[in-house]
């Protein structure tokens, strides 16, 4: 009897343990959303108006929970125009332009604005509001439904409140004994027009999000935003610092259809395309919520990943996305910080030499299979002393006329880690990615930090001899420094002859001349390799690895130390 009791108790304990373990697995399992929100127009690049259409028709409305409430429907091929409720002027030619009333009222053209007049009281629903609009139109008043804390009917787009008040007697004469109320402007309203610019609706309710989507007759379900097609749906929002914001709400796998061909050539080897698809998916999941203040996750530019929408999709890259569906790069079960770039020049870089943090899976690795023929793989940039002086001046640095530019320190992977620029009034040293920024042009970074510097031998330039420091890891440039000799302190910067680094046995271990051919005085020639920051996956290297038989997961594991791909 006792044994039976203990067996029963043991069985119960085992069952409970299994049940609790199963529960914990459910509770602690990482979940990933199916939907991503992409900012198309936002911030300083927000929109005054957008035109939306779909081949077989669109519908505008809002979600109440999971239920979509349709407010307007437009047939295929026709546009609905969405404009923020703000100040606009219509010129004699018919063009409509937004203006800021605080900067002055335009002298010519008809002005429109965000002040309105409400006719009567609130209505029960959209159908009644639309009927009342028809009745008012018969009386000579153009009116439109408004969804803002319920339904009502408004008229007019007045540029200021005085104009609205002055129009009240005119409206009373047409409409008779009905209440009229001037409506102040609001930063939340969006006007919906027909393609002939007839006002169809104002949406100003802050409890719901104005959403436009292709109707179910569309196959594929694609909606055009200013004639550019996207899968998924479009949300239109207004924020004080991003007015009007246009968001593409889309399944993350369909989003990747529009990302992968913009980040890597679609004719690349399939395993490289798959590696890029997993990299892009990992980046997208890791970026969720990055733009919370504007209610989206990523942008469609290089600030996140370049996203081109439906027209940029290619069969090969769609296949790469489909065949890796849901697969991500993880380290100890968590999403990695995903980084990729064009080419490494033969060796990727350790994260700590680029962004300052030591991350175990972002270590420098040999990149053996890059072709060397890709864009910017081998490059040169030539700068005059005056050009460098101007770059420093623009960034707020004044060190006089430029005397020399010296790579004082290299990383173990061969990239410049400290760049010293010497002037007649002082010097300044740049480190890490600041080097690419200060030497960039027109908002573009220098291709990479894997470069050497050559200059004239006139005494105003520098050589490029580097020696390995005592730690055996860091390389140091000897030019631009001083040497202590038996005759005193020797300024290597002023040398016009050769420089020798002597070993302990008094033999020359490195010998070089400060003169570098026919480079004009005061000119600096940078000769480099690779394109990008160098951290993570080299896209050119991934192509080479794929051509040499590596699978996509092997490619990713090569570039990201100790990760899993699942």
Coordinates of C-alpha atoms in Angstrom, one line a residue:
X1 CA 0.0 0.0 0.0
X2 CA 2.8 2.4 0.9
X3 CA 4.6 1.7 -2.4
X4 CA 1.4 2.4 -4.3
X5 CA 0.9 5.7 -2.5
X6 CA 4.5 6.8 -3.2
X7 CA 4.2 5.8 -6.9
X8 CA 1.0 7.9 -7.1
X9 CA 2.7 10.8 -5.4
X10 CA 5.7 10.5 -7.7
X11 CA 3.4 10.4 -10.8
X12 CA 1.6 13.5 -9.7
X13 CA 4.9 15.3 -9.1
X14 CA 6.2 14.3 -12.6
X15 CA 3.0 15.5 -14.2
X16 CA 3.1 18.8 -12.3
X17 CA 6.7 19.3 -13.3
X18 CA 6.0 18.6 -17.0
X19 CA 3.0 20.9 -16.9
X20 CA 4.9 23.7 -15.2
X21 CA 7.9 23.3 -17.5
X22 CA 5.5 23.5 -20.5
X23 CA 3.9 26.6 -19.0
X24 CA 7.2 28.2 -18.5
X25 CA 8.2 27.4 -22.1
X26 CA 5.1 29.2 -23.3
X27 CA 5.6 32.2 -20.9
X28 CA 9.3 32.7 -21.7
X29 CA 9.3 31.8 -25.4
X30 CA 10.3 34.8 -27.5
X31 CA 7.4 36.1 -29.7
X32 CA 7.9 38.2 -32.8
X33 CA 5.2 40.4 -34.4
X34 CA 3.9 39.7 -37.9
X35 CA 3.4 43.3 -38.7
X36 CA 5.9 46.1 -39.1
X37 CA 5.1 49.9 -39.4
X38 CA 7.3 51.8 -41.9
X39 CA 7.5 55.6 -42.0
X40 CA 7.2 56.8 -45.7
X41 CA 6.7 60.5 -45.0
X42 CA 7.7 61.8 -41.6
X43 CA 9.6 64.5 -39.6
X44 CA 11.0 67.2 -41.8
X45 CA 10.0 65.1 -44.9
X46 CA 6.4 64.8 -43.8
X47 CA 3.6 65.5 -46.4
X48 CA 1.1 68.3 -47.0
X49 CA -1.0 65.9 -49.0
X50 CA -0.9 62.5 -50.6
X51 CA -2.9 60.8 -53.4
X52 CA -3.8 57.1 -52.8
X53 CA -5.3 54.7 -55.2
X54 CA -5.4 50.9 -56.1
X55 CA -6.0 49.1 -59.3
X56 CA -9.4 47.7 -58.2
X57 CA -10.4 50.3 -55.7
X58 CA -9.6 51.4 -52.1
X59 CA -11.5 52.0 -48.9
X60 CA -10.8 54.5 -46.2
X61 CA -11.8 54.1 -42.6
X62 CA -10.5 53.0 -39.2
X63 CA -10.1 49.9 -37.1
X64 CA -12.3 49.4 -34.1
X65 CA -10.4 46.6 -32.5
X66 CA -10.0 44.0 -35.3
X67 CA -13.1 45.3 -37.2
X68 CA -12.4 47.7 -40.1
X69 CA -15.1 50.4 -40.3
X70 CA -15.3 51.7 -43.9
X71 CA -16.1 55.4 -44.2
X72 CA -15.4 56.0 -47.9
X73 CA -14.8 53.7 -50.9
X74 CA -13.3 54.7 -54.2
X75 CA -13.5 52.7 -57.4
X76 CA -10.4 51.3 -59.2
X77 CA -8.1 53.7 -60.8
X78 CA -9.5 56.8 -59.1
X79 CA -7.6 58.6 -56.4
X80 CA -8.6 59.8 -53.0
X81 CA -6.5 62.9 -51.9
X82 CA -5.6 63.3 -48.3
X83 CA -4.5 66.7 -47.1
X84 CA -3.8 68.0 -43.7
X85 CA -6.2 70.7 -42.5
X86 CA -3.9 73.7 -42.6
X87 CA -3.3 76.9 -44.5
X88 CA -3.1 76.7 -48.3
X89 CA -3.1 79.2 -51.2
X90 CA -4.4 78.5 -54.7
X91 CA -2.6 80.4 -57.4
X92 CA -4.2 81.7 -60.7
X93 CA -2.7 78.7 -62.4
X94 CA -4.5 76.4 -60.1
X95 CA -1.6 75.1 -58.1
X96 CA -2.1 74.7 -54.3
X97 CA 0.7 75.4 -51.9
X98 CA 0.9 75.3 -48.1
X99 CA 1.9 78.5 -46.3
X100 CA 2.7 79.5 -42.8
X101 CA 0.4 82.3 -41.6
X102 CA 2.9 83.4 -39.0
X103 CA 5.3 84.2 -41.8
X104 CA 2.8 86.5 -43.5
X105 CA -0.3 86.1 -45.6
X106 CA 0.3 85.7 -49.4
X107 CA -0.6 88.7 -51.5
X108 CA -2.0 86.8 -54.5
X109 CA -4.3 83.8 -54.8
X110 CA -7.2 82.4 -52.9
X111 CA -6.5 81.3 -49.4
X112 CA -7.9 78.3 -47.5
X113 CA -7.5 77.4 -43.9
X114 CA -8.3 75.2 -40.9
X115 CA -11.3 77.2 -39.6
X116 CA -14.8 75.9 -40.2
X117 CA -18.5 76.4 -39.4
X118 CA -20.6 73.6 -37.9
X119 CA -24.2 73.4 -39.2
X120 CA -26.6 72.2 -36.6
X121 CA -26.0 69.7 -33.9
X122 CA -24.2 66.3 -33.8
X123 CA -25.7 63.7 -36.1
X124 CA -26.3 60.0 -35.4
X125 CA -24.1 58.5 -38.0
X126 CA -22.3 59.0 -41.4
X127 CA -25.4 58.2 -43.4
X128 CA -27.4 61.0 -41.8
X129 CA -24.5 63.4 -42.1
X130 CA -24.2 62.6 -45.8
X131 CA -28.0 63.2 -46.3
X132 CA -27.8 66.5 -44.6
X133 CA -24.9 67.5 -46.8
X134 CA -27.0 66.8 -49.9
X135 CA -29.9 68.9 -48.4
X136 CA -27.5 71.8 -47.7
X137 CA -26.0 71.6 -51.1
X138 CA -29.5 72.1 -52.6
X139 CA -29.6 75.3 -50.6
X140 CA -26.4 76.5 -52.1
X141 CA -24.0 75.5 -49.3
X142 CA -21.1 73.1 -49.8
X143 CA -21.0 70.9 -46.7
X144 CA -19.1 67.7 -45.7
X145 CA -19.3 65.1 -43.0
X146 CA -16.9 65.3 -40.1
X147 CA -15.8 62.5 -37.8
X148 CA -14.5 64.1 -34.6
X149 CA -15.9 62.9 -31.3
X150 CA -19.0 61.7 -33.2
X151 CA -20.5 62.8 -36.5
X152 CA -21.4 66.4 -37.5
X153 CA -21.7 68.5 -40.7
X154 CA -19.3 71.4 -41.4
X155 CA -18.8 73.9 -44.2
X156 CA -16.0 76.3 -45.2
X157 CA -12.2 76.3 -45.1
X158 CA -11.5 79.7 -43.7
X159 CA -7.9 81.1 -43.4
X160 CA -8.8 82.9 -40.2
X161 CA -11.5 83.1 -37.6
X162 CA -12.7 86.6 -38.6
X163 CA -13.5 85.4 -42.1
X164 CA -15.5 82.5 -40.7
X165 CA -17.5 84.9 -38.4
X166 CA -18.2 87.3 -41.4
X167 CA -19.7 84.4 -43.3
X168 CA -22.3 83.5 -40.7
X169 CA -25.0 85.9 -41.9
X170 CA -24.6 84.7 -45.5
X171 CA -25.1 81.1 -44.3
X172 CA -28.1 82.0 -42.2
X173 CA -29.7 83.6 -45.2
X174 CA -29.4 80.4 -47.1
X175 CA -30.1 77.8 -44.4
X176 CA -32.7 79.6 -42.4
X177 CA -33.2 79.0 -38.7
X178 CA -30.5 76.6 -37.9
X179 CA -27.7 76.8 -35.4
X180 CA -24.2 77.8 -36.7
X181 CA -20.9 77.6 -34.7
X182 CA -17.4 78.6 -35.7
X183 CA -14.9 75.7 -35.3
X184 CA -11.4 76.6 -34.2
X185 CA -8.4 75.0 -35.9
X186 CA -6.9 71.7 -34.7
X187 CA -3.7 69.9 -35.4
X188 CA -5.3 66.4 -35.7
X189 CA -7.6 66.9 -38.8
X190 CA -7.1 65.4 -42.2
X191 CA -9.3 66.3 -45.2
X192 CA -10.3 63.7 -47.7
X193 CA -11.0 65.0 -51.3
X194 CA -12.2 63.3 -54.4
X195 CA -9.9 63.4 -57.5
X196 CA -11.8 66.5 -58.5
X197 CA -11.0 68.1 -55.1
X198 CA -14.5 67.9 -53.8
X199 CA -14.3 67.6 -50.0
X200 CA -15.7 64.2 -49.0
X201 CA -14.8 64.0 -45.3
X202 CA -12.8 65.5 -42.5
X203 CA -11.3 62.9 -40.1
X204 CA -10.2 64.5 -36.8
X205 CA -11.0 61.8 -34.2
X206 CA -7.9 61.1 -32.0
X207 CA -9.2 57.8 -30.7
X208 CA -8.8 56.1 -34.0
X209 CA -6.3 56.0 -36.8
X210 CA -7.3 57.0 -40.3
X211 CA -6.4 53.9 -42.5
X212 CA -6.6 53.4 -46.2
X213 CA -6.3 49.9 -47.8
X214 CA -6.9 48.2 -51.1
X215 CA -10.2 46.5 -51.3
X216 CA -10.5 42.7 -51.5
X217 CA -10.8 42.8 -55.3
X218 CA -7.2 43.7 -55.6
X219 CA -4.7 40.8 -56.3
X220 CA -2.1 41.4 -55.2
X221 CA -3.2 43.8 -52.5
X222 CA -1.2 46.8 -53.5
X223 CA -1.9 50.5 -52.8
X224 CA -0.2 53.4 -54.6
X225 CA 1.0 56.4 -52.6
X226 CA 1.7 59.3 -54.9
X227 CA 1.8 56.7 -57.7
X228 CA 4.4 54.5 -55.9
X229 CA 2.9 51.1 -55.0
X230 CA 3.2 49.3 -51.6
X231 CA 1.8 46.2 -50.2
X232 CA -0.3 46.4 -47.0
X233 CA -2.2 49.4 -45.7
X234 CA -1.5 53.1 -45.3
X235 CA -2.1 55.1 -42.1
X236 CA -2.2 58.8 -42.0
X237 CA -1.4 60.6 -38.8
X238 CA -0.7 64.1 -37.6
X239 CA 2.0 64.9 -35.0
X240 CA 3.3 68.3 -33.9
X241 CA 6.8 67.6 -35.2
X242 CA 5.8 65.3 -38.1
X243 CA 2.9 66.7 -40.0
X244 CA 1.5 64.8 -42.0
X245 CA 3.0 61.3 -41.3
X246 CA 2.3 58.5 -43.8
X247 CA 2.9 55.0 -42.5
X248 CA 2.9 51.7 -44.4
X249 CA 1.5 48.9 -42.2
X250 CA 2.7 45.7 -43.7
X251 CA 3.4 42.0 -43.0
X252 CA 7.1 41.8 -42.1
X253 CA 7.9 39.2 -44.8
X254 CA 6.3 41.3 -47.4
X255 CA 8.2 44.3 -46.1
X256 CA 11.4 42.3 -46.7
X257 CA 10.4 41.8 -50.3
X258 CA 11.0 45.5 -50.8
X259 CA 14.1 45.6 -48.7
X260 CA 16.4 42.8 -49.8
X261 CA 16.7 43.9 -53.5
X262 CA 17.6 47.4 -52.4
X263 CA 20.3 46.2 -50.1
X264 CA 22.0 43.6 -52.3
X265 CA 21.9 42.9 -56.1
X266 CA 19.1 40.5 -57.0
X267 CA 21.4 38.5 -59.2
X268 CA 23.7 37.6 -56.3
X269 CA 24.2 33.9 -55.4
X270 CA 21.0 32.6 -53.7
X271 CA 22.8 31.7 -50.5
X272 CA 24.1 35.3 -50.2
X273 CA 20.5 36.5 -50.9
X274 CA 19.2 34.3 -48.1
X275 CA 21.9 35.6 -45.7
X276 CA 20.9 39.1 -46.6
X277 CA 17.2 38.2 -46.0
X278 CA 17.9 36.8 -42.5
X279 CA 20.1 39.9 -41.8
X280 CA 17.4 42.3 -42.9
X281 CA 14.7 40.3 -40.9
X282 CA 16.9 40.4 -37.8
X283 CA 17.5 44.1 -38.2
X284 CA 13.8 44.7 -38.6
X285 CA 12.8 42.8 -35.5
X286 CA 15.6 44.5 -33.5
X287 CA 14.3 47.9 -34.6
X288 CA 10.7 47.4 -33.5
X289 CA 9.5 50.5 -31.7
X290 CA 12.5 52.7 -32.8
X291 CA 10.2 55.6 -33.7
X292 CA 7.6 55.3 -31.0
X293 CA 6.9 59.1 -30.9
X294 CA 5.5 58.8 -34.4
X295 CA 4.0 55.4 -34.0
X296 CA 6.1 53.4 -36.4
X297 CA 9.1 51.0 -36.2
X298 CA 11.5 51.8 -39.1
X299 CA 11.9 54.3 -41.9
X300 CA 12.3 53.6 -45.6
X301 CA 15.8 55.1 -45.9
X302 CA 19.4 54.2 -45.0
X303 CA 18.6 55.4 -41.4
X304 CA 17.0 52.0 -41.1
X305 CA 17.0 49.8 -44.2
X306 CA 16.3 51.0 -47.7
X307 CA 12.7 49.9 -48.5
X308 CA 11.4 50.5 -52.1
X309 CA 8.0 48.9 -52.0
X310 CA 6.3 46.7 -54.5
X311 CA 8.0 47.9 -57.7
X312 CA 11.4 47.0 -56.4
X313 CA 10.6 43.4 -55.7
X314 CA 12.5 40.7 -57.6
X315 CA 11.7 37.0 -58.0
X316 CA 15.1 35.9 -56.7
X317 CA 15.0 38.0 -53.5
X318 CA 11.3 37.2 -52.9
X319 CA 12.4 33.5 -53.0
X320 CA 15.2 34.2 -50.6
X321 CA 12.8 35.7 -48.2
X322 CA 10.3 32.9 -48.5
X323 CA 12.8 30.2 -48.1
X324 CA 14.1 31.7 -44.9
X325 CA 10.7 32.8 -43.5
X326 CA 10.9 33.7 -39.8
X327 CA 14.6 32.8 -39.5
X328 CA 16.7 35.2 -37.4
X329 CA 20.2 35.6 -36.1
X330 CA 20.4 35.1 -32.3
X331 CA 23.1 35.2 -29.6
X332 CA 22.3 33.4 -26.4
X333 CA 18.6 33.3 -27.5
X334 CA 18.3 37.0 -28.2
X335 CA 18.3 39.0 -31.4
X336 CA 21.7 40.3 -32.3
X337 CA 22.5 43.9 -33.2
X338 CA 22.6 43.3 -37.0
X339 CA 25.2 45.2 -39.0
X340 CA 26.1 44.8 -42.7
X341 CA 28.0 46.8 -45.3
X342 CA 29.3 46.6 -48.8
X343 CA 32.9 45.4 -48.7
X344 CA 35.6 44.9 -46.0
X345 CA 38.8 45.1 -48.0
X346 CA 39.8 41.6 -46.7
X347 CA 39.2 42.0 -43.0
X348 CA 36.0 43.0 -41.1
X349 CA 36.3 45.2 -38.0
X350 CA 35.7 44.8 -34.3
X351 CA 32.8 46.8 -33.1
X352 CA 34.8 48.4 -30.3
X353 CA 36.9 50.2 -32.9
X354 CA 33.9 51.6 -34.7
X355 CA 31.2 52.3 -32.1
X356 CA 33.2 51.8 -28.9
X357 CA 31.4 48.8 -27.4
X358 CA 33.0 45.4 -27.0
X359 CA 30.3 42.9 -28.3
X360 CA 31.2 39.2 -28.4
X361 CA 29.6 38.4 -31.7
X362 CA 30.9 41.6 -33.5
X363 CA 34.5 40.6 -33.8
X364 CA 37.0 41.1 -36.7
X365 CA 37.2 38.1 -39.0
X366 CA 39.2 37.4 -42.2
X367 CA 37.1 38.0 -45.3
X368 CA 38.8 35.8 -47.9
X369 CA 36.4 35.7 -50.9
X370 CA 35.6 39.3 -51.8
X371 CA 36.0 39.8 -55.6
X372 CA 37.8 43.1 -55.3
X373 CA 35.9 44.4 -58.4
X374 CA 32.9 45.9 -56.6
X375 CA 32.1 49.5 -56.4
X376 CA 34.6 51.5 -54.1
X377 CA 36.5 48.3 -53.3
X378 CA 39.7 50.1 -54.3
X379 CA 39.5 53.8 -54.1
X380 CA 41.5 57.0 -53.8
X381 CA 40.6 60.4 -52.5
X382 CA 42.7 63.5 -53.0
X383 CA 42.5 66.5 -50.7
X384 CA 44.3 69.8 -50.7
X385 CA 45.3 71.5 -47.5
X386 CA 42.8 74.2 -48.2
X387 CA 40.0 71.6 -48.6
X388 CA 40.8 70.0 -45.3
X389 CA 41.0 73.4 -43.6
X390 CA 37.5 74.1 -45.0
X391 CA 36.1 70.8 -43.7
X392 CA 37.4 71.6 -40.3
X393 CA 36.1 75.1 -40.4
X394 CA 32.6 73.9 -41.3
X395 CA 32.7 71.5 -38.3
X396 CA 33.7 74.4 -36.0
X397 CA 37.5 73.6 -35.8
X398 CA 40.1 76.3 -36.5
X399 CA 43.8 75.1 -36.3
X400 CA 45.2 77.5 -38.9
X401 CA 46.8 76.4 -42.2
X402 CA 47.0 72.6 -42.5
X403 CA 50.6 71.4 -42.2
X404 CA 50.1 67.6 -42.3
X405 CA 47.6 64.8 -41.8
X406 CA 48.9 61.7 -40.0
X407 CA 47.4 58.2 -39.3
X408 CA 48.7 57.9 -35.8
X409 CA 47.2 54.5 -35.0
X410 CA 45.7 51.6 -36.9
X411 CA 43.4 48.9 -35.6
X412 CA 44.5 45.2 -35.8
X413 CA 42.3 44.8 -38.8
X414 CA 44.2 47.6 -40.6
X415 CA 41.9 50.6 -40.3
X416 CA 42.9 54.0 -39.2
X417 CA 41.9 54.4 -35.6
X418 CA 43.4 57.8 -34.9
X419 CA 43.8 60.5 -37.5
X420 CA 45.8 63.6 -36.5
X421 CA 45.5 66.8 -38.5
X422 CA 48.2 69.3 -37.7
X423 CA 47.9 73.0 -38.4
X424 CA 49.9 76.1 -37.8
X425 CA 47.8 77.0 -34.8
X426 CA 47.4 73.5 -33.2
X427 CA 46.2 70.0 -34.0
X428 CA 43.1 67.8 -33.7
X429 CA 42.8 64.1 -33.5
X430 CA 39.8 62.1 -34.8
X431 CA 38.9 58.6 -33.8
X432 CA 36.7 55.7 -35.1
X433 CA 33.9 56.7 -37.5
X434 CA 34.5 60.4 -36.9
X435 CA 37.4 59.9 -39.3
X436 CA 35.0 58.9 -42.1
X437 CA 32.6 61.8 -41.3
X438 CA 35.2 64.6 -41.2
X439 CA 36.7 63.4 -44.5
X440 CA 33.4 62.8 -46.2
X441 CA 31.7 65.0 -48.9
X442 CA 28.1 66.2 -49.4
X443 CA 26.8 64.2 -46.5
X444 CA 28.5 61.0 -47.6
X445 CA 31.2 59.3 -45.4
X446 CA 34.7 58.4 -46.7
X447 CA 34.3 54.9 -48.2
X448 CA 36.2 53.2 -45.4
X449 CA 38.9 53.7 -42.8
X450 CA 41.2 51.1 -44.4
X451 CA 43.6 53.6 -46.1
X452 CA 47.1 55.0 -46.1
X453 CA 48.1 58.6 -46.6
X454 CA 50.6 59.8 -49.2
X455 CA 51.7 63.4 -49.6
X456 CA 54.4 65.6 -51.0
X457 CA 57.9 65.6 -49.7
X458 CA 58.2 69.4 -49.4
X459 CA 58.3 69.4 -45.6
X460 CA 54.6 70.3 -45.3
X461 CA 53.4 66.8 -45.7
X462 CA 53.8 63.4 -44.1
X463 CA 55.0 59.9 -44.8
X464 CA 53.0 56.7 -44.3
X465 CA 55.4 54.4 -42.4
X466 CA 53.6 52.4 -39.7
X467 CA 55.3 50.2 -37.1
X468 CA 53.8 47.7 -34.7
X469 CA 53.7 48.8 -31.1
X470 CA 55.1 46.8 -28.2
X471 CA 51.8 45.1 -27.5
X472 CA 52.0 43.5 -30.9
X473 CA 48.5 44.7 -31.9
X474 CA 48.4 48.4 -32.6
X475 CA 50.2 50.0 -35.5
X476 CA 51.6 53.5 -35.2
X477 CA 52.5 56.0 -37.9
X478 CA 56.0 57.4 -37.3
X479 CA 55.6 60.6 -39.3
X480 CA 54.2 63.7 -37.6
X481 CA 56.0 62.6 -34.3
X482 CA 59.3 63.4 -32.7
X483 CA 62.4 61.2 -32.1
X484 CA 65.0 61.7 -29.5
X485 CA 68.5 61.4 -30.9
X486 CA 72.0 61.9 -29.6
X487 CA 71.9 65.4 -31.1
X488 CA 68.6 66.4 -29.6
X489 CA 64.9 66.1 -30.4
X490 CA 64.3 65.3 -34.1
X491 CA 61.1 66.4 -35.7
X492 CA 60.1 63.6 -38.1
X493 CA 57.5 65.9 -39.7
X494 CA 60.2 68.1 -41.2
X495 CA 62.2 65.2 -42.8
X496 CA 62.8 65.4 -46.5
X497 CA 64.9 62.3 -46.5
X498 CA 64.5 58.7 -45.5
X499 CA 63.3 57.5 -42.1
X500 CA 64.6 54.3 -40.6
X501 CA 63.2 52.3 -37.6
X502 CA 66.1 50.4 -36.1
X503 CA 66.0 47.1 -34.3
X504 CA 67.9 46.3 -31.1
X505 CA 70.8 45.0 -33.2
X506 CA 71.1 48.3 -34.9
X507 CA 69.9 47.0 -38.2
X508 CA 67.2 48.8 -40.2
X509 CA 63.9 47.0 -39.8
X510 CA 61.7 49.6 -41.7
X511 CA 63.0 52.2 -44.1
X512 CA 60.9 54.7 -46.1
X513 CA 61.2 58.1 -47.6
X514 CA 59.0 61.1 -46.8
X515 CA 59.0 61.9 -50.4
X516 CA 56.2 60.2 -52.4
X517 CA 56.7 60.8 -56.0
X518 CA 55.0 63.7 -57.9
X519 CA 52.3 64.6 -55.5
X520 CA 51.9 68.4 -55.4
X521 CA 52.9 70.2 -52.3
X522 CA 50.1 70.6 -49.8
X523 CA 48.1 67.6 -51.3
X524 CA 47.1 64.5 -49.4
X525 CA 46.2 61.3 -51.4
X526 CA 44.3 58.6 -49.5
X527 CA 44.5 55.1 -51.0
X528 CA 42.0 52.7 -49.5
X529 CA 40.0 49.5 -49.8
X530 CA 36.5 48.5 -48.8
X531 CA 33.2 50.4 -48.5
X532 CA 31.4 50.8 -45.3
X533 CA 32.0 50.7 -41.5
X534 CA 33.3 47.2 -41.6
X535 CA 31.3 45.7 -38.7
X536 CA 29.3 42.5 -39.3
X537 CA 28.6 41.0 -42.7
X538 CA 30.3 42.1 -45.8
X539 CA 27.9 41.7 -48.7
X540 CA 30.7 41.3 -51.2
X541 CA 32.3 38.7 -48.9
X542 CA 28.9 36.9 -48.5
X543 CA 28.7 36.6 -52.3
X544 CA 32.2 35.1 -52.4
X545 CA 31.5 32.7 -49.6
X546 CA 28.3 31.6 -51.4
X547 CA 30.2 31.0 -54.6
X548 CA 32.6 28.8 -52.6
X549 CA 29.9 26.5 -51.3
X550 CA 28.9 28.2 -48.0
X551 CA 25.2 28.1 -47.0
X552 CA 23.4 31.2 -45.8
X553 CA 23.6 30.1 -42.1
X554 CA 27.3 29.3 -42.5
X555 CA 27.9 32.8 -44.0
X556 CA 26.2 34.5 -41.1
X557 CA 28.0 32.4 -38.5
X558 CA 31.3 33.3 -40.2
X559 CA 30.7 37.0 -39.8
X560 CA 29.0 36.9 -36.4
X561 CA 31.0 35.0 -33.8
X562 CA 29.1 32.4 -31.7
X563 CA 25.6 33.1 -33.0
X564 CA 22.8 30.7 -33.9
X565 CA 20.6 31.0 -37.0
X566 CA 17.1 29.8 -36.3

